[in-house]
Short mmCIF file of C-alpha atoms and ligand atoms in Angstrom, two decimals:
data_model
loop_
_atom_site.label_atom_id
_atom_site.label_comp_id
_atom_site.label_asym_id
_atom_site.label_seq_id
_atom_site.Cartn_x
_atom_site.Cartn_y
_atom_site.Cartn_z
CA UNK A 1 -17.25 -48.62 1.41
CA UNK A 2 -13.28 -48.70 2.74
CA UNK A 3 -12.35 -44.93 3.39
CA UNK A 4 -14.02 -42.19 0.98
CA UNK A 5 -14.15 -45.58 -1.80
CA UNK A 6 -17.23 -45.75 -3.50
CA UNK A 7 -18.84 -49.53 -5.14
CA UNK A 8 -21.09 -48.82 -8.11
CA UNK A 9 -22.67 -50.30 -10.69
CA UNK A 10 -22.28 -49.02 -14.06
CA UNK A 11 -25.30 -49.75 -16.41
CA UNK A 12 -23.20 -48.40 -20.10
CA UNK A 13 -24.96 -48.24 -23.62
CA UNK A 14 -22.49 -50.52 -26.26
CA UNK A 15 -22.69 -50.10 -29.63
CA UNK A 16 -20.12 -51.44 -31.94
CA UNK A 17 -21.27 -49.43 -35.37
CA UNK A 18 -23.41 -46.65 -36.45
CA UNK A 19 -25.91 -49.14 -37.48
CA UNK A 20 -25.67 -52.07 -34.88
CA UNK A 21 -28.21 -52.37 -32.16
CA UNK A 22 -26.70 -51.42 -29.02
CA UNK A 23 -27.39 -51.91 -25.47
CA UNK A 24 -26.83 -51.77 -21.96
CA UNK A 25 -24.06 -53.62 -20.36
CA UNK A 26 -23.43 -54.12 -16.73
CA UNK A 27 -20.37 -53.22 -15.17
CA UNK A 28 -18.68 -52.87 -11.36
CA UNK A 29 -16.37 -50.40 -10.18
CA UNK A 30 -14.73 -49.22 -7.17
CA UNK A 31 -13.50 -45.69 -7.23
CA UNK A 32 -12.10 -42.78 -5.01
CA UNK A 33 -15.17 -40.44 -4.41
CA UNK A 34 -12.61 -37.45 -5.43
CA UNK A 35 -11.91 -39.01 -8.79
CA UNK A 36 -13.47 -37.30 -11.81
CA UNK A 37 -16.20 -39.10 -13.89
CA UNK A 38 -14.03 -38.98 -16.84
CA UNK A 39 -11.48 -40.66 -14.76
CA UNK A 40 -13.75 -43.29 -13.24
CA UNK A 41 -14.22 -44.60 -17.16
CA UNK A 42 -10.43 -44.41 -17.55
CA UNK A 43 -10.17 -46.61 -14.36
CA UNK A 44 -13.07 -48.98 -15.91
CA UNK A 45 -11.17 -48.73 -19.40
CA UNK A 46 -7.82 -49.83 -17.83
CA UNK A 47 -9.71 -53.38 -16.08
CA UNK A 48 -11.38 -54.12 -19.66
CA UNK A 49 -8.43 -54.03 -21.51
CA UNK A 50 -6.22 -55.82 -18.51
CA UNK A 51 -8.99 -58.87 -19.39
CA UNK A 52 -8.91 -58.09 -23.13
CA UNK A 53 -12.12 -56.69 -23.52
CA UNK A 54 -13.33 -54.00 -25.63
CA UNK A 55 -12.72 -50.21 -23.65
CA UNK A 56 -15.85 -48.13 -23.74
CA UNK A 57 -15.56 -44.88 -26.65
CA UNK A 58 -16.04 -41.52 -25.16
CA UNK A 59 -14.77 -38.37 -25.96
CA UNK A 60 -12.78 -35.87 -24.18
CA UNK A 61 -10.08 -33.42 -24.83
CA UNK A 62 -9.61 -30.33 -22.38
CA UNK A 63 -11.08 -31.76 -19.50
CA UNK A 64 -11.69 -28.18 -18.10
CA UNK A 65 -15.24 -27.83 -19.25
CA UNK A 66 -14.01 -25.39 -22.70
CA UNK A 67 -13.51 -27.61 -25.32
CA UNK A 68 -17.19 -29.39 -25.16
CA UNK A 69 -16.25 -32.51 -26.59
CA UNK A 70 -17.18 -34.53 -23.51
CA UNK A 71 -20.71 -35.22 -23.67
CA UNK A 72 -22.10 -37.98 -21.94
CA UNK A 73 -25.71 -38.53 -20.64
CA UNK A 74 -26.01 -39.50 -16.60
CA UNK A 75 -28.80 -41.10 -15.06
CA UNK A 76 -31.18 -39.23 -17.32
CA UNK A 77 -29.32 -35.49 -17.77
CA UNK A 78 -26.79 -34.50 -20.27
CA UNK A 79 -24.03 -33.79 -18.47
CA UNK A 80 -25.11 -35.22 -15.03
CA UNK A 81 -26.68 -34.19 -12.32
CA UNK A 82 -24.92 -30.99 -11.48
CA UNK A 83 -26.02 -27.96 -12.86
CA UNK A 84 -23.90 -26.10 -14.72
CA UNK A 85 -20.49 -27.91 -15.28
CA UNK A 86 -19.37 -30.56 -18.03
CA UNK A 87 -18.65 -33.89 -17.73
CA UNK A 88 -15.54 -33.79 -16.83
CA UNK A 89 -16.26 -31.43 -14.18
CA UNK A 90 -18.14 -33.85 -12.56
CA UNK A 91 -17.03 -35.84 -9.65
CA UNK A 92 -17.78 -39.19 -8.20
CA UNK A 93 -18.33 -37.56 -4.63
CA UNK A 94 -21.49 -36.64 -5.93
CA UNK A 95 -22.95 -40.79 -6.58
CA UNK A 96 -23.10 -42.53 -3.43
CA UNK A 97 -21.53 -45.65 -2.30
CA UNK A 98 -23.70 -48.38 -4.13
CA UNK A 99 -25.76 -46.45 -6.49
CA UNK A 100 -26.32 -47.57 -9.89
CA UNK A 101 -25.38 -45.29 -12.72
CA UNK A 102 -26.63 -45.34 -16.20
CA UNK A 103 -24.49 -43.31 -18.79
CA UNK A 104 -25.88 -43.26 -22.48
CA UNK A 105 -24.96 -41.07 -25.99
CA UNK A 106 -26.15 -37.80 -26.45
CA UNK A 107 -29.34 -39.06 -28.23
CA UNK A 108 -30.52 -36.87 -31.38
CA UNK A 109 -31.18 -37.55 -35.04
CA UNK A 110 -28.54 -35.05 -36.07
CA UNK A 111 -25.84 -36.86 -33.53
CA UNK A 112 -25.90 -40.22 -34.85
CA UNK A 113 -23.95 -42.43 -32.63
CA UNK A 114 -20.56 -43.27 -33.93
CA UNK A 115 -19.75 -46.36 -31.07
CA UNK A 116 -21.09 -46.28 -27.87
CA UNK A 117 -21.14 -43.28 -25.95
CA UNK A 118 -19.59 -41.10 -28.53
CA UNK A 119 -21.73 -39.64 -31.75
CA UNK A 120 -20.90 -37.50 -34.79
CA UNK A 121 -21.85 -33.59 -33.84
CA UNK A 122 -20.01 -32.74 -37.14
CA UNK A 123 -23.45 -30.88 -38.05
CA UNK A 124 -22.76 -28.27 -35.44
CA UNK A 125 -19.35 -27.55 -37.79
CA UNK A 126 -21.80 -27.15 -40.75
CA UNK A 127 -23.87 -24.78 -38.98
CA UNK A 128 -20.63 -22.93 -37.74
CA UNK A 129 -19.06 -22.97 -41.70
CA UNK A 130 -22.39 -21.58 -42.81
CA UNK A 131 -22.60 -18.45 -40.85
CA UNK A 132 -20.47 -18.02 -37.55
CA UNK A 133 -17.73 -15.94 -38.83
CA UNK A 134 -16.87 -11.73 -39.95
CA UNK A 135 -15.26 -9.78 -42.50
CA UNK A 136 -11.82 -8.65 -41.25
CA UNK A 137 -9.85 -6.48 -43.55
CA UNK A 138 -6.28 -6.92 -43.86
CA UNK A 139 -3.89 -4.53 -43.00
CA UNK A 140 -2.43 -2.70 -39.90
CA UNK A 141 -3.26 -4.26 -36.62
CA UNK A 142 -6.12 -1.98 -35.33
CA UNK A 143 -5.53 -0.39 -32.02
CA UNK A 144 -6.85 -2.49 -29.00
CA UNK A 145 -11.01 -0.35 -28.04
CA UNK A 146 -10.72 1.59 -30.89
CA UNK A 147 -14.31 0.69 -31.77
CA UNK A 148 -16.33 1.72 -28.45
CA UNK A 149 -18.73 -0.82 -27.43
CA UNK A 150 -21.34 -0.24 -24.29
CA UNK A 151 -20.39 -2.36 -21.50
CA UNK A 152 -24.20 -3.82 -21.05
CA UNK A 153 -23.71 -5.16 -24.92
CA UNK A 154 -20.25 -6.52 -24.55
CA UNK A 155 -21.19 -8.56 -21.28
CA UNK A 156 -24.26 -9.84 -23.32
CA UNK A 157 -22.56 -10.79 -26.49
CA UNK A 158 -19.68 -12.68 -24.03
CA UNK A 159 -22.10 -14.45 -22.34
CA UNK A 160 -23.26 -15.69 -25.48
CA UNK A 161 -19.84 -16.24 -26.40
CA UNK A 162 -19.54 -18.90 -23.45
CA UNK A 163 -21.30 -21.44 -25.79
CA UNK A 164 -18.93 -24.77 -25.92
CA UNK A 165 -20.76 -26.15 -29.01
CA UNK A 166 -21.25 -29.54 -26.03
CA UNK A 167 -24.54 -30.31 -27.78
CA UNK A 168 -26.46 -30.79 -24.49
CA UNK A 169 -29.19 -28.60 -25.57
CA UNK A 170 -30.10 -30.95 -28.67
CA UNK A 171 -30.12 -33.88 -26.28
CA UNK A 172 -31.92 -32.20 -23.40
CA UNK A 173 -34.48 -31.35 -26.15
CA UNK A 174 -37.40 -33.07 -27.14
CA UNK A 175 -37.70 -32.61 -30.17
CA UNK A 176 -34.02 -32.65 -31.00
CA UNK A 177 -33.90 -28.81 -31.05
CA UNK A 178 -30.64 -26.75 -32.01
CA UNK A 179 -32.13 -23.59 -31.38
CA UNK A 180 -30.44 -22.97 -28.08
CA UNK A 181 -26.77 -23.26 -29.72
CA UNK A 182 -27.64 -21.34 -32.84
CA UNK A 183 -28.73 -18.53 -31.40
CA UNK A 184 -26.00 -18.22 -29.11
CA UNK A 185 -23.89 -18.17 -32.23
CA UNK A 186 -25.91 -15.67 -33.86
CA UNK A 187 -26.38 -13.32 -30.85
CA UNK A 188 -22.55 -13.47 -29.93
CA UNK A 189 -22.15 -11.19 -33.96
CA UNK A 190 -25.38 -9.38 -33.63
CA UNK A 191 -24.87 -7.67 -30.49
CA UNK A 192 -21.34 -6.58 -31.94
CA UNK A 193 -19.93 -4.05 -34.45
CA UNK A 194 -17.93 -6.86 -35.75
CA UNK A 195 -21.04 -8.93 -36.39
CA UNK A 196 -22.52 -6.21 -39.08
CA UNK A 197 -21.51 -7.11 -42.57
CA UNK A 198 -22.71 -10.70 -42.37
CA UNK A 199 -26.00 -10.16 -39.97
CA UNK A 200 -28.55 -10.58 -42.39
CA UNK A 201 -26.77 -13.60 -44.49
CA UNK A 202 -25.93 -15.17 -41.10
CA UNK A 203 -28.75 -16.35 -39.42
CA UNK A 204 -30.62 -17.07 -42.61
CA UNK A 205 -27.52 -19.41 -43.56
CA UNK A 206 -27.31 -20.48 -40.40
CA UNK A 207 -31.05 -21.42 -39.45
CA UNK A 208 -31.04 -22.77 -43.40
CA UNK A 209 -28.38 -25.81 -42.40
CA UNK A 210 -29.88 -26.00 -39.12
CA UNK A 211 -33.03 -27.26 -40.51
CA UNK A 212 -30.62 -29.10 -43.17
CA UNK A 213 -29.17 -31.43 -40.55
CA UNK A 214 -32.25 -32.36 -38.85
CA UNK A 215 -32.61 -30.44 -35.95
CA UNK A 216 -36.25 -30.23 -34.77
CA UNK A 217 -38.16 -27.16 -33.98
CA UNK A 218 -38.58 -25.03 -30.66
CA UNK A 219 -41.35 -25.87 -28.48
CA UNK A 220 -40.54 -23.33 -25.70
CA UNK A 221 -39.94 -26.23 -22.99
CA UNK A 222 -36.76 -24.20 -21.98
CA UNK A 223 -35.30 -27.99 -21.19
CA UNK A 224 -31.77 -26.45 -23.41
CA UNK A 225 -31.50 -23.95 -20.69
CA UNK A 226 -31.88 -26.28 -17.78
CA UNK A 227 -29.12 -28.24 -19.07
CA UNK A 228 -26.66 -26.24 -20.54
CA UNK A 229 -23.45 -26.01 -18.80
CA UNK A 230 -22.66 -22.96 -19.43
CA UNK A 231 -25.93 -21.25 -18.62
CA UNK A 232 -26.87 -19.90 -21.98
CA UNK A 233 -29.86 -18.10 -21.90
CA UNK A 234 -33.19 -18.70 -23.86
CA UNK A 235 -33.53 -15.00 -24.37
CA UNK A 236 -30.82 -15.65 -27.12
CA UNK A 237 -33.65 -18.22 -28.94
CA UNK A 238 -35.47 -14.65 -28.87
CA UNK A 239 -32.96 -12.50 -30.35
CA UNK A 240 -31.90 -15.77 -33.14
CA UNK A 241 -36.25 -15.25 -33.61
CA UNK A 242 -36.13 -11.58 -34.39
CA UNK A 243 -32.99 -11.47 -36.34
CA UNK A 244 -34.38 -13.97 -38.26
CA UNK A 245 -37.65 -12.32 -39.06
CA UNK A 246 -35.95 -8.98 -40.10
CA UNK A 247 -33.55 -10.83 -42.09
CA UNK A 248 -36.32 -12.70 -43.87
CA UNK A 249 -38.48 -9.12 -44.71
CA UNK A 250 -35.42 -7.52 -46.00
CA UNK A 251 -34.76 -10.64 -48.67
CA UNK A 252 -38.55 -10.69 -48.95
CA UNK A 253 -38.05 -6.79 -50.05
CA UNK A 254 -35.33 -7.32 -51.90
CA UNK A 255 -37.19 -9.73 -53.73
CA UNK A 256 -39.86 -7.52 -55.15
S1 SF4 B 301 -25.96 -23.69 -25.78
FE1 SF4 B 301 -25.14 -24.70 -23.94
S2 SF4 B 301 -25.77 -26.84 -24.14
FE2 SF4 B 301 -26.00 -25.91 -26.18
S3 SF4 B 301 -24.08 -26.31 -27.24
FE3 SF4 B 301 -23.85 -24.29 -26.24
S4 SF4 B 301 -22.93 -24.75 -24.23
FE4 SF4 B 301 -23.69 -26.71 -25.01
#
């Protein structure tokens, strides 16, 4: 180790196509320990294509931990180690000089992997098209708190409203659950005046595509929560449960 440098050996899943084998490939490094992960694979991606080699595919955009495009999984965990941040919050000083890192896909049936570490979460738009919008009437700008909201609810439906749409809880998941991220989307309109019109026609359009794209069921192993970086909640998974089962009486009494 020369100064706070770090040596490590990068163990990173290749995979040219959608429906090419991949595998691991072996790769050295030497990195400042205050560089980012994010920029470690730059750093990697600059020496591959200085000796004309293929750079590794990941995503990023923001790099602040909003947008949620840069899912990776570390040694095991989506998003590393660390709880609670992104992967590009994550920084080497957190590896130790000479540790070997494996860094894989998000790994679902509903994120099929597009070429190596990044995958299509395009059914997370579908699930966002079919229900995760309101009704707002055109018109006169409405004056800023004119609808009163209790401070309790508002805090709740924002820390809904921290969801990134990352995907970490589908790939922390067993069974390739989207449970976690739906019913953060649901919650964040339920809790709300806002939210009303569409509550009913929401989550049943919502949970409907969810099963569409091949998300697995809930088993309760609360593995989404562990991992999520922004710390949403399984009591939302509770709330998506009982909006759901009202929903699904009313259309059931409509029916009759
Ligand atoms: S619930 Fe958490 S882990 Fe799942 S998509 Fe939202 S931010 Fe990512």
């Amino acid at each position: 180790m020369n100064g706070n440098n770090l040596n490590l050996k990068l163990k990173i899943w290749r995979q040219s196509s959608p429906n090419s084998v991949g595998a691991f490939k072996d790769y050295s490094v030497s990195v400042s320990a205050d560089t980012s992960f994010l920029e470690m694979l730059d750093e990697l991606n600059n020496d591959l294509e200085k000796k004309n080699e293929l750079p590794v595919v990941f995503e990023s955009d923001c790099r602040e931990g909003i947008c949620g495009t840069c899912g990776l999984v570390i040694n095991g965990q989506p998003h590393g180690p660390i709880p609670k941040i992104a992967t590009c919050q994550l920084h080497m000083r957190h590896f130790k000089d000479g540790d070997t890192i494996y860094i894989e896909p998000f790994r679902a049936k509903a994120f099929p992997v597009i070429k190596d570490l990044a995958v299509d979460r395009s059914a997370f738009d579908k699930i966002i098209q079919a229900g995760g919008y309101i009704s707002v009437n055109t018109g006169g700008v409405p004056d800023a708190n004119e609808i009163p909201i209790n401070k309790n609810i508002s805090s709740e439906a924002f820390d809904s409203a921290a969801c990134i749409g990352c995907g970490a809880c589908v790939a922390a998941c067993k069974n390739g659950s989207a449970m976690l991220f739906v019913s953060a989307k649901v919650s964040q309109f339920a809790l709300l005046p806002q939210g009303q019109p569409e509550r009913k026609e929401r989550v049943e359009a919502m949970v409907a595509k969810m099963d569409e794209m091949g998300f697995g069921s809930c088993t309760n192993t609360y593995a989404c929560e562990a991992e999520c970086p922004k710390g949403i909640s399984v009591r939302n998974i509770a709330r998506l449960n009982r909006e759901f089962f009202i929903a699904s009486l009313t259309s059931q009494a409509n029916n009759e």
